[in-house]
Coordinates of C-alpha atoms in Angstrom, one line a residue:
M1 CA -3.3 13.9 -11.7
K2 CA -2.9 10.6 -9.8
I3 CA -4.8 8.0 -10.4
F4 CA -4.6 5.6 -6.5
T5 CA -5.3 1.4 -6.7
S6 CA -8.2 0.6 -3.8
T7 CA -5.3 0.2 -1.2
Q8 CA -4.1 3.7 -1.9
I9 CA -7.7 5.1 -1.9
H10 CA -7.8 3.3 1.5
E11 CA -4.8 5.0 2.9
L12 CA -5.7 8.2 1.4
D13 CA -8.7 8.4 3.6
S14 CA -7.1 7.1 6.3
Y15 CA -4.4 9.4 6.3
T16 CA -6.9 12.4 6.1
I17 CA -8.4 11.3 8.7
E18 CA -5.5 11.0 11.0
H19 CA -3.8 14.2 9.5
E20 CA -6.8 16.9 9.1
P21 CA -7.7 15.3 11.4
I22 CA -11.1 14.9 11.0
Q23 CA -13.9 11.6 12.2
S24 CA -14.5 9.3 9.3
I25 CA -17.9 9.8 10.3
D26 CA -17.3 13.2 9.5
L27 CA -15.7 12.8 6.1
M28 CA -18.1 10.7 5.0
E29 CA -20.9 13.2 5.5
R30 CA -18.6 15.7 3.5
A31 CA -18.4 13.0 1.0
A32 CA -22.2 12.5 1.4
K33 CA -23.2 16.6 0.8
V34 CA -20.9 17.0 -1.9
M35 CA -22.6 13.9 -4.3
A36 CA -26.2 14.8 -2.4
H37 CA -25.5 18.4 -4.1
V38 CA -24.8 16.7 -7.8
I39 CA -28.1 14.9 -7.7
T40 CA -30.4 17.6 -6.4
E41 CA -28.6 20.4 -9.3
R42 CA -29.7 17.6 -11.6
W43 CA -33.0 16.2 -10.7
N44 CA -35.6 18.1 -8.8
S45 CA -37.9 17.3 -5.2
Q46 CA -40.8 15.7 -7.7
T47 CA -38.2 12.9 -8.9
P48 CA -38.9 9.5 -6.9
V49 CA -35.6 8.2 -5.4
A50 CA -34.8 4.4 -4.6
V51 CA -31.8 4.0 -2.5
F52 CA -29.9 0.6 -2.7
A53 CA -27.4 0.6 0.3
G54 CA -24.6 -2.1 0.7
P55 CA -23.3 -3.3 4.5
G56 CA -20.6 -1.4 4.2
N57 CA -18.9 2.2 3.6
N58 CA -20.1 2.6 0.4
G59 CA -23.5 2.3 1.9
G60 CA -23.1 4.5 4.8
D61 CA -22.6 7.2 1.9
A62 CA -26.0 6.4 0.1
L63 CA -27.4 6.3 3.6
A64 CA -26.1 9.8 4.2
V65 CA -27.3 11.1 1.1
A66 CA -30.7 9.8 1.6
R67 CA -30.8 11.3 4.7
L68 CA -29.7 14.7 3.0
L69 CA -32.4 14.3 -0.1
G70 CA -34.9 13.0 2.7
K71 CA -34.3 16.8 4.1
A72 CA -35.0 18.3 1.0
D73 CA -38.1 17.2 0.3
Y74 CA -37.5 14.2 -1.6
T75 CA -39.8 11.1 -1.7
V76 CA -37.0 9.0 -0.3
D77 CA -37.0 4.8 -0.3
V78 CA -34.3 3.1 1.2
Y79 CA -33.4 -0.3 0.9
L80 CA -30.3 -1.3 3.1
F81 CA -28.9 -4.5 2.4
N82 CA -27.5 -6.4 6.2
I83 CA -27.9 -9.9 4.7
H84 CA -24.9 -11.2 7.3
N85 CA -26.8 -9.1 9.9
K86 CA -23.1 -6.9 10.1
L87 CA -22.7 -3.1 9.2
S88 CA -19.4 -0.9 9.1
D89 CA -19.4 1.6 12.0
N90 CA -20.1 4.2 9.7
C91 CA -23.1 2.7 8.4
E92 CA -24.3 1.8 11.4
I93 CA -24.4 5.4 12.5
N94 CA -26.0 6.8 9.3
K95 CA -28.6 4.2 9.5
K96 CA -29.4 5.5 12.8
R97 CA -28.9 9.2 11.7
L98 CA -31.5 8.4 9.1
L99 CA -34.2 7.0 11.2
E100 CA -33.8 9.5 14.0
A101 CA -34.0 12.0 10.9
N102 CA -37.5 10.8 10.0
C103 CA -37.9 12.0 6.8
L104 CA -37.9 9.1 4.5
H105 CA -40.8 7.6 2.3
Q106 CA -39.6 4.0 3.3
F107 CA -37.1 2.6 5.2
T108 CA -36.4 -1.4 4.3
E109 CA -33.3 -3.1 6.2
V110 CA -33.4 -6.6 4.3
T111 CA -32.3 -9.6 5.9
V112 CA -33.1 -12.9 4.1
N113 CA -35.8 -12.0 1.8
F114 CA -36.5 -9.0 -0.5
D115 CA -39.8 -7.9 -2.8
L116 CA -38.5 -5.7 -5.5
P117 CA -39.8 -2.1 -5.9
E118 CA -40.9 -1.3 -9.0
L119 CA -38.6 0.8 -11.1
T120 CA -40.7 3.3 -13.5
A121 CA -38.9 6.2 -15.5
R122 CA -39.5 8.9 -13.1
T123 CA -37.4 6.8 -10.2
L124 CA -33.8 7.9 -10.1
V125 CA -31.9 4.8 -8.3
V126 CA -29.1 5.8 -6.3
D127 CA -26.6 2.8 -6.3
G128 CA -24.5 2.7 -3.3
L129 CA -24.0 -1.0 -2.7
F130 CA -20.9 -1.6 -3.1
G131 CA -17.4 0.3 -3.8
S132 CA -14.0 0.8 -4.7
G133 CA -12.7 -2.0 -1.9
L134 CA -15.5 -4.8 -4.2
N135 CA -12.8 -8.1 -5.1
K136 CA -14.7 -10.5 -6.6
P137 CA -17.5 -10.4 -8.8
L138 CA -21.2 -10.0 -7.6
A139 CA -23.7 -13.1 -7.2
G140 CA -26.4 -14.3 -5.7
G141 CA -29.1 -11.7 -4.6
F142 CA -26.7 -9.4 -5.5
A143 CA -26.1 -10.0 -8.5
S144 CA -30.0 -10.7 -9.1
L145 CA -30.8 -6.5 -8.3
V146 CA -27.9 -5.6 -10.5
K147 CA -29.6 -7.3 -13.2
Y148 CA -32.8 -5.8 -12.0
I149 CA -32.1 -2.1 -12.0
N150 CA -30.1 -2.7 -15.4
Q151 CA -33.8 -3.5 -17.0
S152 CA -35.6 -1.5 -15.3
P153 CA -36.1 2.5 -17.2
S154 CA -34.7 3.8 -14.5
K155 CA -32.1 6.5 -14.2
V156 CA -29.0 5.2 -11.9
V157 CA -26.8 7.4 -10.3
S158 CA -23.6 5.2 -8.8
L159 CA -21.6 6.4 -5.8
D160 CA -17.8 6.5 -6.3
I161 CA -17.7 3.6 -8.6
P162 CA -20.8 1.2 -10.0
S163 CA -21.2 -1.6 -7.9
G164 CA -20.2 -4.9 -9.0
L165 CA -17.1 -3.1 -10.9
M166 CA -13.7 -3.0 -9.7
T167 CA -11.6 -0.4 -9.2
E168 CA -8.8 -2.3 -11.4
D169 CA -8.5 -5.4 -12.7
N170 CA -12.3 -6.6 -14.4
T171 CA -10.8 -9.2 -16.2
N172 CA -12.5 -12.0 -14.5
N173 CA -15.5 -9.9 -13.5
I174 CA -19.0 -11.2 -14.8
W175 CA -20.3 -8.6 -17.0
T176 CA -23.4 -8.8 -16.8
N177 CA -23.4 -8.0 -12.6
I178 CA -22.5 -4.8 -13.0
V179 CA -24.5 -1.5 -12.2
Q180 CA -25.0 0.4 -15.7
A181 CA -24.8 4.0 -14.2
D182 CA -26.3 7.1 -15.8
L183 CA -24.2 8.9 -13.8
T184 CA -21.1 8.5 -11.4
L185 CA -20.2 10.6 -8.8
T186 CA -16.6 9.4 -8.1
L187 CA -14.9 11.1 -5.0
Q188 CA -11.2 13.1 -5.4
Q189 CA -9.7 11.2 -8.4
R190 CA -10.5 8.9 -11.3
K191 CA -10.1 5.0 -10.9
L192 CA -7.9 2.9 -13.6
A193 CA -11.0 1.2 -14.4
M194 CA -12.3 4.5 -15.5
M195 CA -9.7 5.0 -18.1
L196 CA -10.8 1.4 -19.4
A197 CA -13.1 1.1 -22.6
D198 CA -14.8 -2.2 -22.0
C199 CA -15.8 -0.4 -18.2
Q200 CA -17.4 2.4 -20.0
P201 CA -20.4 1.2 -20.4
F202 CA -21.2 0.9 -16.7
L203 CA -20.0 4.2 -16.2
G204 CA -21.9 6.8 -17.8
E205 CA -21.1 10.4 -17.4
V206 CA -18.1 10.8 -14.7
R207 CA -18.1 13.2 -12.6
V208 CA -15.0 13.8 -10.2
L209 CA -15.8 15.5 -7.0
D210 CA -13.5 17.1 -4.5
I211 CA -14.1 16.2 -0.9
R212 CA -10.7 17.8 0.4
L213 CA -8.7 14.6 1.1
S214 CA -5.2 15.0 2.1
Q215 CA -2.8 16.8 -0.7
D216 CA -0.1 15.9 1.5
Y217 CA -0.6 12.4 0.6
I218 CA -1.6 12.9 -3.0
D219 CA 1.9 14.5 -3.1
S220 CA 3.9 12.5 -1.8
T221 CA 2.4 9.1 -2.9
D222 CA 3.9 7.4 -5.9
T223 CA 1.3 6.0 -8.1
Q224 CA 2.0 4.1 -11.6
F225 CA -0.8 5.5 -13.0
A226 CA -2.0 9.1 -13.8
T227 CA -3.6 11.5 -16.3
T228 CA -2.3 14.4 -18.2
E229 CA -3.1 17.5 -17.1
E230 CA -3.5 21.2 -18.7
N231 CA -1.1 22.9 -16.5
D232 CA 1.3 20.2 -16.5
M233 CA 1.4 20.2 -20.0
R234 CA 1.7 24.2 -19.8
R235 CA 4.6 24.1 -18.4
M236 CA 6.5 21.7 -20.3
L237 CA 5.9 24.1 -23.3
R238 CA 9.7 25.1 -24.5
P239 CA 9.2 28.8 -25.6
R240 CA 10.5 30.0 -29.2
G241 CA 13.1 32.3 -28.8
D242 CA 13.0 35.5 -30.8
F243 CA 16.2 35.1 -32.6
A244 CA 15.6 31.0 -33.7
H245 CA 15.9 30.0 -37.0
K246 CA 15.3 26.5 -38.7
G247 CA 18.3 25.1 -38.2
M248 CA 18.0 25.5 -34.4
M249 CA 14.6 23.9 -34.6
G250 CA 15.1 20.9 -35.5
Y251 CA 15.0 18.1 -38.5
A252 CA 12.8 15.9 -38.9
L253 CA 12.4 12.7 -41.4
I254 CA 9.3 10.9 -42.2
V255 CA 9.6 7.3 -44.1
A256 CA 5.9 7.0 -45.4
G257 CA 3.1 6.2 -48.2
Q258 CA 3.5 3.4 -50.5
Y259 CA 1.6 4.2 -53.8
G260 CA -1.4 5.0 -53.3
M261 CA -1.2 6.0 -49.5
A262 CA 0.4 9.3 -50.3
G263 CA -2.0 10.7 -47.7
A264 CA -0.7 9.0 -44.5
A265 CA 2.7 10.9 -46.1
V266 CA 0.7 14.0 -46.1
L267 CA -1.0 14.0 -43.0
A268 CA 2.3 13.0 -40.9
T269 CA 4.2 15.4 -42.9
K270 CA 2.1 18.6 -42.1
A271 CA 1.5 17.7 -38.7
C272 CA 5.1 17.3 -38.2
L273 CA 5.3 20.5 -39.6
R274 CA 2.9 22.5 -37.2
S275 CA 4.6 20.9 -34.3
G276 CA 7.4 23.7 -34.9
V277 CA 9.9 21.8 -36.2
G278 CA 12.3 23.8 -38.5
K279 CA 12.4 20.6 -41.5
V280 CA 11.1 18.2 -42.6
A281 CA 12.3 15.5 -45.6
V282 CA 10.1 12.5 -46.6
A283 CA 11.3 10.0 -47.8
T284 CA 8.8 8.0 -50.0
P285 CA 8.6 6.1 -53.4
Q286 CA 8.8 8.3 -56.8
L287 CA 5.3 8.3 -57.7
N288 CA 4.2 10.0 -54.6
N289 CA 6.5 12.6 -55.5
V290 CA 3.7 15.0 -57.4
I291 CA 1.9 14.3 -54.9
M292 CA 3.9 15.7 -51.8
Q293 CA 5.3 18.3 -53.7
T294 CA 1.7 20.3 -54.6
C295 CA 0.3 19.2 -50.6
V296 CA 3.5 19.8 -48.9
P297 CA 5.8 22.5 -50.7
E298 CA 7.8 23.1 -47.5
A299 CA 8.9 19.2 -47.0
V300 CA 12.3 18.1 -48.5
M301 CA 12.0 14.8 -51.1
L302 CA 14.0 11.6 -50.5
L303 CA 12.7 9.5 -53.6
D304 CA 13.1 6.3 -53.4
A305 CA 14.9 4.0 -56.1
E306 CA 11.9 1.9 -56.2
D307 CA 8.4 3.5 -58.3
A308 CA 5.5 2.3 -55.8
Y309 CA 7.2 1.4 -52.5
F310 CA 9.8 2.1 -49.8
S311 CA 12.9 -0.4 -50.3
E312 CA 15.9 1.0 -49.0
A313 CA 17.1 2.3 -45.6
I314 CA 18.4 6.4 -45.6
D315 CA 21.6 7.2 -43.6
T316 CA 19.7 9.5 -40.7
D317 CA 23.2 11.1 -39.3
E318 CA 21.9 14.6 -40.4
F319 CA 18.1 14.2 -38.5
D320 CA 16.9 15.1 -35.2
A321 CA 13.9 12.2 -35.3
M322 CA 12.7 9.8 -37.3
A323 CA 9.0 8.5 -38.3
I324 CA 8.5 5.2 -40.0
G325 CA 5.2 3.7 -41.2
P326 CA 2.3 5.3 -42.3
G327 CA 0.8 3.9 -45.1
L328 CA 4.0 2.8 -46.0
G329 CA 2.8 -1.4 -46.6
I330 CA 4.0 -4.6 -45.8
R331 CA 5.8 -6.2 -49.0
E332 CA 8.8 -8.3 -48.0
Q333 CA 11.6 -6.1 -49.3
T334 CA 9.4 -3.1 -47.6
S335 CA 9.4 -5.0 -44.0
I336 CA 13.9 -5.7 -44.6
A337 CA 14.4 -2.1 -45.8
L338 CA 12.7 -1.2 -42.3
I339 CA 13.9 -3.0 -40.0
S340 CA 17.5 -2.0 -41.9
Q341 CA 16.4 1.6 -41.5
L342 CA 15.5 1.0 -37.4
R343 CA 18.7 -0.7 -36.8
R344 CA 21.0 2.0 -38.6
A345 CA 19.2 4.7 -36.8
S346 CA 20.8 7.5 -34.7
C347 CA 18.1 9.4 -33.7
P348 CA 15.0 8.9 -31.9
I349 CA 12.2 6.8 -33.6
V350 CA 8.4 6.8 -33.5
A351 CA 7.0 3.9 -35.2
D352 CA 3.4 3.6 -36.2
A353 CA 0.9 2.1 -38.6
D354 CA 2.8 -0.3 -40.8
A355 CA 6.0 -0.3 -39.2
I356 CA 4.0 -2.1 -36.4
N357 CA 2.3 -4.5 -38.8
I358 CA 5.8 -5.7 -39.9
I359 CA 7.3 -5.9 -36.7
A360 CA 4.4 -8.2 -35.6
N361 CA 5.0 -9.9 -38.7
H362 CA 8.3 -10.7 -37.7
R363 CA 7.8 -10.9 -34.3
A364 CA 12.0 -12.3 -33.7
W365 CA 12.7 -9.1 -35.1
T366 CA 11.8 -6.8 -31.6
Q367 CA 14.4 -8.3 -29.9
Q368 CA 16.6 -5.5 -32.7
L369 CA 15.1 -2.2 -32.0
P370 CA 16.9 0.4 -30.7
Q371 CA 16.4 1.6 -27.2
G372 CA 13.9 4.2 -26.5
I373 CA 11.9 3.4 -29.4
I374 CA 8.2 5.0 -29.8
L375 CA 5.4 2.9 -31.0
T376 CA 1.7 4.5 -31.5
P377 CA -0.4 1.1 -31.9
H378 CA -4.2 0.8 -31.5
P379 CA -5.4 -2.2 -29.7
K380 CA -5.8 -4.5 -32.8
E381 CA -2.1 -3.6 -34.3
F382 CA -1.1 -3.9 -30.6
D383 CA -2.8 -7.7 -30.0
R384 CA -0.8 -8.5 -33.2
L385 CA 2.4 -7.3 -32.0
A386 CA 1.4 -8.7 -28.3
G387 CA 0.8 -12.2 -30.7
A388 CA -2.0 -13.1 -28.2
T389 CA -5.6 -11.5 -27.8
P390 CA -6.2 -10.3 -24.7
N391 CA -9.2 -11.0 -22.3
S392 CA -9.8 -7.2 -21.6
D393 CA -8.5 -3.7 -21.7
F394 CA -6.5 -4.0 -18.2
D395 CA -4.9 -7.4 -19.8
R396 CA -3.5 -5.7 -23.1
L397 CA -2.9 -2.7 -20.7
A398 CA -0.7 -4.9 -18.9
R399 CA 1.0 -6.8 -21.6
A400 CA 1.9 -3.3 -23.0
I401 CA 3.6 -2.1 -19.5
D402 CA 5.2 -5.3 -20.1
M403 CA 6.3 -4.5 -23.3
A404 CA 7.6 -0.9 -22.8
E405 CA 9.6 -2.0 -19.9
R406 CA 11.1 -5.5 -22.2
L407 CA 12.1 -3.3 -25.6
Q408 CA 12.8 -0.3 -23.0
G409 CA 10.9 1.8 -25.2
Y410 CA 7.8 3.5 -24.8
I411 CA 4.2 2.6 -26.3
I412 CA 0.8 4.8 -26.6
L413 CA -1.7 2.1 -26.7
K414 CA -4.4 4.3 -28.5
G415 CA -7.7 5.1 -27.4
H416 CA -10.3 7.4 -26.1
Y417 CA -8.2 8.0 -23.1
S418 CA -4.5 6.5 -25.3
A419 CA -2.3 5.3 -22.3
L420 CA 1.8 6.0 -22.3
C421 CA 2.9 3.3 -21.4
C422 CA 7.4 4.2 -20.0
P423 CA 9.9 1.7 -19.7
D424 CA 9.8 2.2 -16.1
R425 CA 6.3 0.6 -16.2
H426 CA 4.5 4.2 -15.6
V427 CA 1.3 5.1 -17.5
V428 CA -0.3 8.3 -18.6
F429 CA -3.5 8.4 -19.6
N430 CA -3.9 11.5 -22.2
T431 CA -7.4 13.4 -21.2
T432 CA -8.0 15.2 -24.3
G433 CA -9.8 14.0 -27.7
N434 CA -13.4 12.8 -28.6
S435 CA -15.0 10.1 -31.1
G436 CA -14.8 12.4 -33.8
M437 CA -11.2 11.5 -34.1
A438 CA -12.2 7.4 -34.6
T439 CA -11.1 8.6 -38.5
A440 CA -8.6 7.7 -40.9
G441 CA -5.4 9.5 -41.1
A442 CA -5.7 10.7 -37.1
G443 CA -2.7 8.4 -35.9
D444 CA -0.2 9.7 -38.8
V445 CA -0.7 13.1 -37.1
L446 CA -0.2 12.2 -34.1
T447 CA 2.8 10.5 -35.5
G448 CA 3.6 13.5 -37.2
I449 CA 3.4 15.8 -34.0
I450 CA 5.5 13.8 -32.0
T451 CA 8.2 13.7 -34.5
G452 CA 8.3 17.3 -34.4
L453 CA 8.5 17.7 -30.7
L454 CA 11.7 15.2 -30.6
A455 CA 13.3 16.6 -33.1
R456 CA 12.9 20.1 -31.9
G457 CA 14.7 18.9 -28.8
Y458 CA 12.0 17.4 -26.3
N459 CA 12.9 14.0 -25.0
R460 CA 10.5 10.9 -25.7
K461 CA 8.4 11.4 -22.9
E462 CA 7.8 15.1 -23.1
A463 CA 7.1 14.3 -26.6
C464 CA 4.9 11.5 -25.9
L465 CA 2.3 13.2 -23.1
L466 CA 2.9 16.9 -25.2
G467 CA 2.0 15.2 -28.6
M468 CA -0.8 13.2 -27.2
Y469 CA -2.6 16.3 -25.5
L470 CA -2.3 18.8 -28.5
H471 CA -3.5 15.9 -30.7
G472 CA -6.5 15.6 -28.5
L473 CA -6.7 18.7 -27.9
A474 CA -6.7 20.1 -32.0
G475 CA -9.2 17.9 -32.2
D476 CA -11.3 19.0 -29.6
I477 CA -11.0 22.8 -31.4
A478 CA -12.3 21.0 -34.3
A479 CA -15.4 19.2 -33.2
K480 CA -16.2 22.4 -32.1
T481 CA -16.3 23.5 -35.5
V482 CA -17.6 20.6 -37.6
G483 CA -18.8 18.3 -35.0
K484 CA -17.7 14.5 -34.4
E485 CA -19.7 13.1 -37.2
S486 CA -17.8 15.1 -40.0
L487 CA -14.4 15.4 -38.4
I488 CA -11.2 14.5 -40.4
A489 CA -7.4 14.0 -39.9
S490 CA -7.0 17.2 -41.6
D491 CA -9.2 19.0 -39.4
I492 CA -7.0 18.0 -36.8
V493 CA -4.0 19.3 -38.3
R494 CA -5.5 22.9 -39.2
C495 CA -6.5 23.2 -35.2
L496 CA -3.0 22.2 -34.5
P497 CA -2.3 25.8 -34.5
M498 CA -4.9 26.8 -31.9
A499 CA -3.8 24.1 -29.7
F500 CA -0.9 25.2 -29.1
Q501 CA -2.1 28.8 -29.0
R502 CA -4.5 27.3 -26.4
L503 CA -1.8 26.4 -24.3
K504 CA 0.4 29.1 -24.5
E505 CA -2.1 31.5 -23.2

C-alpha cells in the first residue's frame, strides 16, 4: 500500500472530488459516517462524548461525526474553536447542519476565552482539532488544551491523525503538545509518521478506514514510501518445480560466530536452510565445529585457521549469496578479514550485526563496500554506522535513505515496521511481526532468510521484501503458539515453514 505525503493526500481528495464526481461536503459526510460507525461499535450511547473541533476540514469532520452521534442518541458536547473568526467552507456548512439538527447536549463556539469542560473516565473525547495539513507545532491555547486532554482520564479518538502530530517530519515538533490518542481513525492510508517508533505513543490503535477515494489516482501516482501487502508477497513467491534438485536451488555461504557466539551462526544457518536454499556452507572458527555439526548437520563446514575467531577471507566463486556478521566479533584481525571478504566477494552480500559494527569502527571502509550490498542494522547499529545521533526517527530514516543511495545498496532499518531503503530512495515498510520478536537472535534469523532467498535467485529487493515479510509472519505465527513474552529466535525458525505455507495458500 502506498503512503502519500500531506500534499498528495490533498491532491487525492481533489482528484476524487473532480473525477468521481462528488461534492467535497459529500465526501466529508462519507468519511464522517465511516468514523462514526467505528465509534458506535466501540462505545454505546450511554457514553458522554466531548468533541473538540478546529476551524479547518478536520474540524468539519468532527462536527459531522458529532451530528451523527447526536442523532444516534449520544449525549454530545461540541467545542468549536473559531479563534480568528474564519472557518473552512466545509466546516461552516457542517456547523450549520449540526445546529439545525438540534441533537446536541451543548454547543460552544470558542472565539476568545474558554472554560475547560470536565473530562471524566466515562467521557469519550473526539479529537478533530487539526488534521494532516498541520506544518508547525501547536502553541498557545491549543497547546494548553492538548495538555489538558492528555492529563484527563478520558479515552481519546483522533480523526485522521492526532492533533499536533505532523504527517511526515516531527523532528522539530513539541512532543508535549500532541494529543495522545487511544484510537486513531485514519482515512484511506497510513501516514508516514504512523510508521515511526517515536510517534507511536500518540497514535494508540490505528484503524485505516476506506472512504473510496480515487483508485485511479492511487494507482497512477508514484510515492516514495509504501508498505508490504500479503498479495504482493504472494505474487513474488516463486514456485518450486517438481524436478528441482539441490544444485538448482542455490548455494549460500554464512560467515558467522566467533567462539562463544556459535548460536548466531546456528540461527542464521537454520533460517537459511528453511528458506528453501539447496545447500549452505558455514565459515566459522574451529572451536564451533562440534556445535555446528550437532545443531545443523545439513550444513557444510568451512573451518577457519584460527580456533576462536574469523581470520581469513575465503573464495566465494562457487556461492550464489553470502551473509557475514552474526556473532562474528570485532577484533582487529577479524575486521581486516571482513573487509577483505567484502572486497573479493563475487555474489550478493548480506552484512549484519558485527559486520556493521566493524564498518562503523572503520567508517572510511564504506567507500569499499560493493554495490548492491544489503545492510540490516537495528537503530543503534545504524547510528554508529552513520556516525551521528539522530534528532528523531524521521531523521534516522532520512539518513538511511541517503546512505542507501550513496552506497547504491539496500539498508533494512529494523524495527516494528522495518524499513527497506532502496538505492533509488524508495522505502518499503514491513507490516508483519510483533514485539515478542525483540529477542536475541531474531536479527540472525532475518539475515539467514534473506541470504537463502538471494541464493535461490531472488533479486536483492525481492529477497529483502519477502525476507522481512516471512520473518515477521513466522514471528506472528510463533506468538500465537508461545505468546509474545516467551517467544525466542528459534521459534521464528520453527515457524518459517508455516509462513511459507500461508503465502502459498
